[in-house]
Short mmCIF file of C-alpha atoms and ligand atoms in Angstrom, two decimals:
data_model
loop_
_atom_site.label_atom_id
_atom_site.label_comp_id
_atom_site.label_asym_id
_atom_site.label_seq_id
_atom_site.Cartn_x
_atom_site.Cartn_y
_atom_site.Cartn_z
CA UNK X 1 66.26 -26.79 210.62
CA UNK X 2 63.54 -26.37 213.27
CA UNK X 3 59.86 -27.02 212.99
CA UNK X 4 58.22 -23.56 212.42
CA UNK X 5 54.85 -22.30 211.81
CA UNK X 6 54.70 -20.76 208.25
CA UNK X 7 57.98 -22.01 207.37
CA UNK X 8 58.53 -21.75 203.45
CA UNK X 9 60.62 -24.94 203.23
CA UNK X 10 58.58 -26.27 200.45
CA UNK X 11 58.60 -23.07 198.53
CA UNK X 12 62.30 -22.30 198.56
CA UNK X 13 62.98 -23.59 194.95
CA UNK X 14 60.01 -21.86 193.52
CA UNK X 15 61.03 -18.62 195.13
CA UNK X 16 64.73 -18.69 194.00
CA UNK X 17 63.51 -19.75 190.56
CA UNK X 18 61.40 -16.69 190.43
CA UNK X 19 64.47 -14.36 191.53
CA UNK X 20 66.80 -16.14 189.12
CA UNK X 21 64.64 -15.26 186.06
CA UNK X 22 64.70 -11.51 186.89
CA UNK X 23 67.40 -9.36 185.30
CA UNK X 24 70.34 -7.70 187.11
CA UNK X 25 69.43 -9.05 190.82
CA UNK X 26 72.41 -9.49 192.89
CA UNK X 27 71.45 -8.48 196.41
CA UNK X 28 68.36 -9.56 198.15
CA UNK X 29 66.71 -9.04 201.36
CA UNK X 30 64.57 -11.48 203.45
CA UNK X 31 62.54 -9.11 205.71
CA UNK X 32 60.85 -11.71 207.89
CA UNK X 33 63.45 -14.34 207.87
CA UNK X 34 62.33 -16.82 210.67
CA UNK X 35 64.28 -20.07 210.20
CA UNK X 36 66.34 -18.50 207.27
CA UNK X 37 65.26 -21.28 204.91
CA UNK X 38 64.41 -18.97 202.19
CA UNK X 39 67.49 -16.77 202.81
CA UNK X 40 69.51 -19.88 202.68
CA UNK X 41 68.04 -20.80 199.17
CA UNK X 42 69.05 -17.25 198.04
CA UNK X 43 72.60 -17.60 199.59
CA UNK X 44 73.14 -20.85 197.97
CA UNK X 45 72.03 -19.52 194.58
CA UNK X 46 74.89 -16.95 194.91
CA UNK X 47 73.01 -13.88 195.97
CA UNK X 48 74.36 -11.58 198.66
CA UNK X 49 71.63 -11.83 201.23
CA UNK X 50 70.46 -9.41 203.96
CA UNK X 51 68.10 -10.84 206.47
CA UNK X 52 65.87 -9.22 209.20
CA UNK X 53 63.55 -10.72 211.95
CA UNK X 54 62.41 -9.33 215.30
CA UNK X 55 63.01 -12.61 217.07
CA UNK X 56 66.38 -13.10 218.70
CA UNK X 57 66.57 -16.88 217.77
CA UNK X 58 65.82 -16.00 214.07
CA UNK X 59 68.83 -13.42 214.40
CA UNK X 60 71.02 -16.16 215.63
CA UNK X 61 69.98 -18.48 212.83
CA UNK X 62 70.73 -15.73 210.40
CA UNK X 63 74.06 -14.89 211.88
CA UNK X 64 75.13 -18.57 211.48
CA UNK X 65 73.66 -19.45 208.17
CA UNK X 66 73.61 -16.20 206.36
CA UNK X 67 76.14 -13.70 207.74
CA UNK X 68 78.93 -16.26 208.53
CA UNK X 69 80.92 -17.22 205.34
CA UNK X 70 81.71 -20.84 205.86
CA UNK X 71 85.08 -20.32 203.95
CA UNK X 72 86.16 -17.89 206.65
CA UNK X 73 85.29 -19.99 209.82
CA UNK X 74 87.62 -22.28 211.72
CA UNK X 75 85.55 -25.34 211.31
CA UNK X 76 88.09 -27.47 213.25
CA UNK X 77 87.73 -25.30 216.17
CA UNK X 78 83.88 -25.40 215.97
CA UNK X 79 84.00 -29.16 215.57
CA UNK X 80 86.25 -29.55 218.55
CA UNK X 81 84.06 -27.32 220.89
CA UNK X 82 80.89 -29.08 219.76
CA UNK X 83 82.54 -32.44 220.62
CA UNK X 84 83.30 -31.16 224.17
CA UNK X 85 79.94 -29.60 224.62
CA UNK X 86 78.25 -32.84 223.61
CA UNK X 87 80.26 -34.94 225.99
CA UNK X 88 79.16 -32.65 229.09
CA UNK X 89 76.92 -34.56 231.64
CA UNK X 90 73.56 -32.98 232.25
CA UNK X 91 73.17 -30.48 235.21
CA UNK X 92 69.60 -29.70 236.43
CA UNK X 93 68.99 -25.94 236.29
CA UNK X 94 66.54 -23.45 234.92
CA UNK X 95 65.83 -25.15 231.65
CA UNK X 96 65.24 -28.44 233.26
CA UNK X 97 63.00 -27.04 235.92
CA UNK X 98 61.15 -24.85 233.59
CA UNK X 99 60.82 -26.72 230.42
CA UNK X 100 61.18 -30.49 231.50
CA UNK X 101 59.51 -30.54 234.93
CA UNK X 102 56.96 -27.74 235.18
CA UNK X 103 56.20 -28.01 231.39
CA UNK X 104 57.23 -31.15 229.41
CA UNK X 105 58.81 -29.96 226.23
CA UNK X 106 61.87 -32.09 226.85
CA UNK X 107 62.52 -35.18 228.67
CA UNK X 108 64.37 -34.28 232.08
CA UNK X 109 67.62 -35.99 230.92
CA UNK X 110 67.75 -33.74 227.93
CA UNK X 111 66.58 -30.71 229.97
CA UNK X 112 69.76 -31.22 231.99
CA UNK X 113 71.98 -31.50 228.98
CA UNK X 114 70.43 -28.23 227.63
CA UNK X 115 71.32 -26.59 230.93
CA UNK X 116 74.94 -27.75 230.83
CA UNK X 117 75.62 -26.93 227.23
CA UNK X 118 73.94 -23.43 227.36
CA UNK X 119 75.88 -22.47 230.64
CA UNK X 120 79.09 -23.79 228.93
CA UNK X 121 78.50 -21.71 225.74
CA UNK X 122 78.35 -18.59 227.93
CA UNK X 123 81.84 -19.22 229.37
CA UNK X 124 83.70 -19.70 226.05
CA UNK X 125 85.75 -17.25 224.11
CA UNK X 126 83.87 -17.06 220.75
CA UNK X 127 83.31 -14.71 217.91
CA UNK X 128 79.76 -13.61 217.48
CA UNK X 129 79.41 -16.00 214.47
CA UNK X 130 80.88 -18.94 216.43
CA UNK X 131 78.54 -18.21 219.29
CA UNK X 132 75.60 -18.15 216.99
CA UNK X 133 76.62 -21.33 215.33
CA UNK X 134 76.83 -23.13 218.65
CA UNK X 135 73.53 -21.75 219.68
CA UNK X 136 71.85 -22.85 216.46
CA UNK X 137 73.31 -26.28 217.02
CA UNK X 138 71.82 -26.38 220.38
CA UNK X 139 68.41 -25.21 219.30
CA UNK X 140 68.32 -27.60 216.45
CA UNK X 141 69.33 -30.48 218.68
CA UNK X 142 66.73 -29.56 221.19
CA UNK X 143 64.05 -29.34 218.59
CA UNK X 144 64.98 -32.93 217.37
CA UNK X 145 64.11 -34.34 220.82
CA UNK X 146 61.20 -32.16 221.77
CA UNK X 147 57.73 -33.49 222.68
CA UNK X 148 55.44 -30.90 220.92
CA UNK X 149 53.41 -30.60 217.91
CA UNK X 150 55.85 -27.83 216.62
CA UNK X 151 54.47 -24.97 218.75
CA UNK X 152 55.58 -24.14 222.22
CA UNK X 153 52.02 -23.39 223.62
CA UNK X 154 51.34 -27.08 224.42
CA UNK X 155 53.26 -30.34 224.85
CA UNK X 156 52.19 -33.95 224.23
CA UNK X 157 50.53 -35.77 227.25
CA UNK X 158 52.70 -38.88 226.56
CA UNK X 159 56.26 -38.33 225.67
CA UNK X 160 56.76 -38.13 221.76
CA UNK X 161 58.96 -41.15 220.98
CA UNK X 162 61.77 -38.71 219.82
CA UNK X 163 61.83 -37.27 223.24
CA UNK X 164 63.49 -40.33 224.55
CA UNK X 165 66.57 -39.94 222.31
CA UNK X 166 69.66 -38.29 223.63
CA UNK X 167 70.24 -34.65 222.78
CA UNK X 168 72.94 -34.76 220.14
CA UNK X 169 74.77 -31.65 218.91
CA UNK X 170 75.65 -31.44 215.17
CA UNK X 171 77.47 -28.71 213.26
CA UNK X 172 74.92 -26.78 211.28
CA UNK X 173 75.17 -27.14 207.38
CA UNK X 174 77.12 -23.71 207.09
CA UNK X 175 77.09 -21.97 203.79
CA UNK X 176 79.87 -20.22 201.71
CA UNK X 177 78.89 -16.87 200.57
CA UNK X 178 78.19 -13.31 201.95
CA UNK X 179 75.32 -11.78 203.94
CA UNK X 180 74.13 -9.64 206.78
CA UNK X 181 71.80 -10.33 209.57
CA UNK X 182 69.60 -7.75 211.45
CA UNK X 183 67.09 -8.05 214.31
CA UNK X 184 64.59 -5.08 214.03
CA UNK X 185 60.95 -4.39 213.65
CA UNK X 186 60.41 -4.62 209.78
CA UNK X 187 58.86 -1.18 209.58
CA UNK X 188 61.61 0.51 211.37
CA UNK X 189 64.33 -1.40 209.38
CA UNK X 190 62.66 -0.25 206.20
CA UNK X 191 62.11 3.26 207.35
CA UNK X 192 65.97 3.66 208.12
CA UNK X 193 66.92 2.58 204.65
CA UNK X 194 67.30 -1.19 205.32
CA UNK X 195 66.26 -2.13 201.80
CA UNK X 196 67.98 0.82 200.04
CA UNK X 197 70.94 -1.03 198.50
CA UNK X 198 69.14 -4.29 197.57
CA UNK X 199 67.60 -5.28 194.32
CA UNK X 200 64.71 -7.29 195.61
CA UNK X 201 62.95 -7.59 198.98
CA UNK X 202 61.18 -10.91 199.96
CA UNK X 203 58.19 -10.52 202.42
CA UNK X 204 56.61 -13.29 204.45
CA UNK X 205 55.00 -11.58 207.35
CA UNK X 206 52.99 -13.36 210.03
CA UNK X 207 49.55 -13.70 208.60
CA UNK X 208 47.10 -14.42 211.65
CA UNK X 209 46.86 -14.32 215.42
CA UNK X 210 49.74 -16.74 216.08
CA UNK X 211 52.32 -14.87 217.85
CA UNK X 212 55.92 -16.15 217.15
CA UNK X 213 57.28 -14.76 220.38
CA UNK X 214 54.67 -16.76 222.34
CA UNK X 215 54.92 -19.92 220.16
CA UNK X 216 58.85 -20.10 220.24
CA UNK X 217 59.40 -18.70 223.65
CA UNK X 218 61.83 -21.53 224.63
CA UNK X 219 64.18 -20.59 221.69
CA UNK X 220 63.85 -17.02 222.70
CA UNK X 221 64.83 -17.78 226.23
CA UNK X 222 67.69 -20.19 225.28
CA UNK X 223 69.14 -17.43 223.09
CA UNK X 224 68.65 -14.48 225.58
CA UNK X 225 69.60 -16.75 228.63
CA UNK X 226 67.90 -14.37 230.82
CA UNK X 227 65.95 -17.01 232.94
CA UNK X 228 62.72 -15.07 232.93
CA UNK X 229 59.80 -15.84 235.28
CA UNK X 230 57.08 -17.79 233.43
CA UNK X 231 53.44 -18.50 233.72
CA UNK X 232 50.75 -21.10 232.95
CA UNK X 233 50.89 -24.67 231.85
CA UNK X 234 53.07 -23.77 228.73
CA UNK X 235 55.44 -21.76 231.03
CA UNK X 236 55.68 -18.89 228.64
CA UNK X 237 57.73 -15.84 229.41
CA UNK X 238 55.99 -13.05 231.60
CA UNK X 239 56.96 -10.53 228.88
CA UNK X 240 55.15 -12.59 226.23
CA UNK X 241 52.22 -9.99 225.80
CA UNK X 242 54.62 -7.06 225.38
CA UNK X 243 56.00 -8.68 222.18
CA UNK X 244 52.80 -9.27 220.25
CA UNK X 245 53.47 -8.15 216.54
CA UNK X 246 51.14 -5.76 214.79
CA UNK X 247 50.91 -8.36 212.16
CA UNK X 248 49.07 -10.66 214.75
CA UNK X 249 46.10 -8.14 215.04
CA UNK X 250 43.39 -8.19 212.34
CA UNK X 251 42.50 -4.57 212.54
CA UNK X 252 46.20 -3.42 212.45
CA UNK X 253 47.69 -5.79 210.05
CA UNK X 254 46.51 -4.14 206.78
CA UNK X 255 48.05 -0.72 207.83
CA UNK X 256 51.20 -2.53 209.23
CA UNK X 257 51.85 -4.29 206.04
CA UNK X 258 51.06 -1.05 203.92
CA UNK X 259 53.62 0.91 205.95
CA UNK X 260 56.30 -1.56 205.34
CA UNK X 261 55.58 -2.04 201.63
CA UNK X 262 55.46 1.67 201.09
CA UNK X 263 58.91 2.26 202.53
CA UNK X 264 60.66 -0.50 200.61
CA UNK X 265 63.26 0.88 198.14
CA UNK X 266 64.38 -2.17 196.18
CA UNK X 267 63.39 -2.55 192.51
CA UNK X 268 61.45 -5.74 193.08
CA UNK X 269 59.28 -6.99 195.80
CA UNK X 270 58.33 -10.69 196.18
CA UNK X 271 55.60 -11.59 198.71
CA UNK X 272 54.22 -14.85 199.93
CA UNK X 273 50.81 -14.75 201.96
CA UNK X 274 48.74 -17.56 203.09
CA UNK X 275 45.20 -17.73 201.87
CA UNK X 276 44.01 -18.06 205.42
CA UNK X 277 45.61 -14.99 206.33
CA UNK X 278 44.12 -11.70 207.76
CA UNK X 279 44.91 -9.79 204.38
CA UNK X 280 42.60 -10.64 201.43
CA UNK X 281 43.99 -10.89 197.85
CA UNK X 282 42.26 -7.51 197.05
CA UNK X 283 44.07 -5.93 200.06
CA UNK X 284 47.33 -7.34 199.03
CA UNK X 285 46.90 -6.28 195.27
CA UNK X 286 45.91 -2.85 196.27
CA UNK X 287 48.84 -2.13 198.63
CA UNK X 288 51.26 -3.68 196.33
CA UNK X 289 49.83 -1.92 193.20
CA UNK X 290 51.17 1.29 194.66
CA UNK X 291 54.76 -0.07 193.98
CA UNK X 292 54.55 -1.06 190.30
CA UNK X 293 53.13 -3.82 188.14
CA UNK X 294 52.03 -6.91 190.19
CA UNK X 295 51.95 -10.48 188.94
CA UNK X 296 50.10 -13.07 191.01
CA UNK X 297 50.30 -16.88 191.29
CA UNK X 298 48.99 -19.33 193.81
CA UNK X 299 50.81 -22.31 194.97
CA UNK X 300 49.25 -25.20 196.78
CA UNK X 301 51.00 -26.10 200.12
CA UNK X 302 50.88 -28.27 203.26
CA UNK X 303 49.36 -26.49 206.30
CA UNK X 304 51.44 -25.77 209.40
CA UNK X 305 53.06 -28.57 211.20
CA UNK X 306 50.51 -28.63 214.15
CA UNK X 307 47.71 -29.01 211.62
CA UNK X 308 49.43 -32.08 210.32
CA UNK X 309 49.49 -33.83 213.86
CA UNK X 310 46.21 -32.63 215.25
CA UNK X 311 44.72 -30.12 217.80
CA UNK X 312 45.78 -30.53 221.34
CA UNK X 313 44.81 -28.68 224.58
CA UNK X 314 47.55 -27.05 226.71
CA UNK X 315 47.60 -30.35 228.87
CA UNK X 316 48.61 -32.26 225.67
CA UNK X 317 45.52 -34.13 225.07
CA UNK X 318 44.11 -34.46 221.51
CA UNK X 319 40.85 -32.53 221.53
CA UNK X 320 39.91 -32.10 217.77
CA UNK X 321 40.49 -33.02 214.25
CA UNK X 322 41.78 -30.69 211.62
CA UNK X 323 39.41 -29.78 208.85
CA UNK X 324 41.89 -29.73 206.07
CA UNK X 325 45.60 -30.28 205.57
CA UNK X 326 46.48 -28.27 202.60
CA UNK X 327 46.05 -24.61 201.83
CA UNK X 328 47.27 -22.08 199.18
CA UNK X 329 50.15 -19.61 199.35
CA UNK X 330 49.66 -16.53 197.16
CA UNK X 331 52.84 -15.37 195.59
CA UNK X 332 53.13 -11.71 194.32
CA UNK X 333 55.92 -10.21 192.24
CA UNK X 334 56.10 -6.34 191.98
CA UNK X 335 58.50 -4.52 189.64
CA UNK X 336 58.67 -1.65 187.12
CA UNK X 337 58.29 -3.81 183.92
CA UNK X 338 55.27 -5.99 183.19
CA UNK X 339 57.01 -8.46 180.81
CA UNK X 340 59.83 -9.00 183.38
CA UNK X 341 57.67 -10.03 186.33
CA UNK X 342 55.26 -12.05 184.14
CA UNK X 343 58.17 -14.13 182.90
CA UNK X 344 59.90 -14.45 186.28
CA UNK X 345 56.75 -15.45 187.93
CA UNK X 346 55.87 -17.87 185.03
CA UNK X 347 52.34 -16.68 184.90
CA UNK X 348 51.87 -16.83 181.10
CA UNK X 349 51.62 -20.66 181.38
CA UNK X 350 48.69 -20.36 183.88
CA UNK X 351 45.21 -19.77 183.10
CA UNK X 352 44.47 -16.00 183.27
CA UNK X 353 41.79 -16.32 185.96
CA UNK X 354 44.06 -18.04 188.28
CA UNK X 355 46.92 -15.67 187.58
CA UNK X 356 45.63 -12.09 187.64
CA UNK X 357 47.99 -9.53 186.42
CA UNK X 358 46.57 -6.62 188.16
CA UNK X 359 47.91 -3.25 188.57
CA UNK X 360 50.43 -1.01 186.79
C1 SAM Y 1 55.75 -16.39 208.39
S1 SAM Y 1 57.21 -16.23 209.46
C2 SAM Y 1 58.56 -16.24 208.30
C3 SAM Y 1 59.01 -17.64 208.00
C4 SAM Y 1 60.26 -17.77 207.13
N1 SAM Y 1 59.96 -17.30 205.70
C5 SAM Y 1 60.64 -19.19 207.00
O1 SAM Y 1 60.72 -19.96 205.95
O2 SAM Y 1 61.12 -19.72 208.15
C6 SAM Y 1 57.13 -14.55 209.91
C7 SAM Y 1 58.26 -14.04 210.75
O3 SAM Y 1 58.05 -12.62 211.01
C8 SAM Y 1 58.69 -12.40 212.28
N2 SAM Y 1 58.09 -10.98 212.76
C9 SAM Y 1 56.90 -10.84 213.34
N3 SAM Y 1 56.63 -9.63 213.42
C10 SAM Y 1 57.71 -8.87 212.96
C11 SAM Y 1 58.00 -7.54 212.84
N4 SAM Y 1 57.30 -6.51 213.28
N5 SAM Y 1 59.13 -7.21 212.20
C12 SAM Y 1 60.20 -8.10 211.86
N6 SAM Y 1 59.81 -9.50 211.96
C13 SAM Y 1 58.67 -9.80 212.59
C14 SAM Y 1 58.47 -13.53 213.17
O4 SAM Y 1 59.45 -13.57 214.20
C15 SAM Y 1 58.46 -14.66 212.04
O5 SAM Y 1 59.77 -15.26 212.11
#
């Protein structure tokens, strides 16, 4: 899976454990699915999973990992096509010029391979799941040889050692099971009944000013294949500012979160929110309290990948040190029965000051 700001990789077993301890949950929705890591955890645990995310690359990941059922795919065909794509010689084109010459996210030899593979995928006769699987393989391969700190707003001044490796396509670890993938604004999705037939909705919205569209513009363009005009050292898409999420605005994020939560129709809500985010614990407890009993627990987690590596300016020079490398993720579980949610979140075992059971 790709390097991703706010990825819940380290929380997957905690989150699936919580859902597992709830009674009668069969269908879950991951409303801001991103890399689909959490949704994959749910699918592996045997739930039917519905995903949503406004990013087109996240939709592609979700079609591949969540909606496609590995038991129903022609894996031999996919393996053969991947082998053929992997053998293509590089061809200098839009991706090389934009992201390997004007910017330096990839070594030019890999930029040219990305061009060749992306163009070839467009010419193949594929189902939508097969296409998503090949695009996922290409993005994951590109991510393994990139020269960034995990965000596409800057690249390293010197090539990262991995950038010298050759781009190599691998078949993603596809999962058996059932699911559905949507690509909509979360508020609109909820308003049109997207959570109506699920038992639990998991919410992991953006929590600060960092725009996913702007920080992962290369993946967005690789999927759309629309060769947009770009600007600045980072060669972001010209339409980047049109895609800012309301969750990236401090004054708007509280109402935006409240609008989504209010519309959710599932019996249970599970929320993760970073303690450095725009919404305070009190805000979150107040909004969630309108839906039922709320149990809360905090989990210590690593800060985003960029913070682990350092702070760089757009030219790729290291310009600062990071103040701390760990933070807390607040988990909230909401439901109609207090004992059920207390038991599922495991809050009895914690000291009461840390695990406030707030509203009902
Ligand atoms: C914190 S990340 C989710 C990370 C995910 N749980 C994971 O482990 O990869 C938040 C996600 O919300 C998506 N997003 C931002 N605004 C949105 C909106 N209005 N509706 C739906 N998704 C949105 C972003 O594209 C991003 O993938």
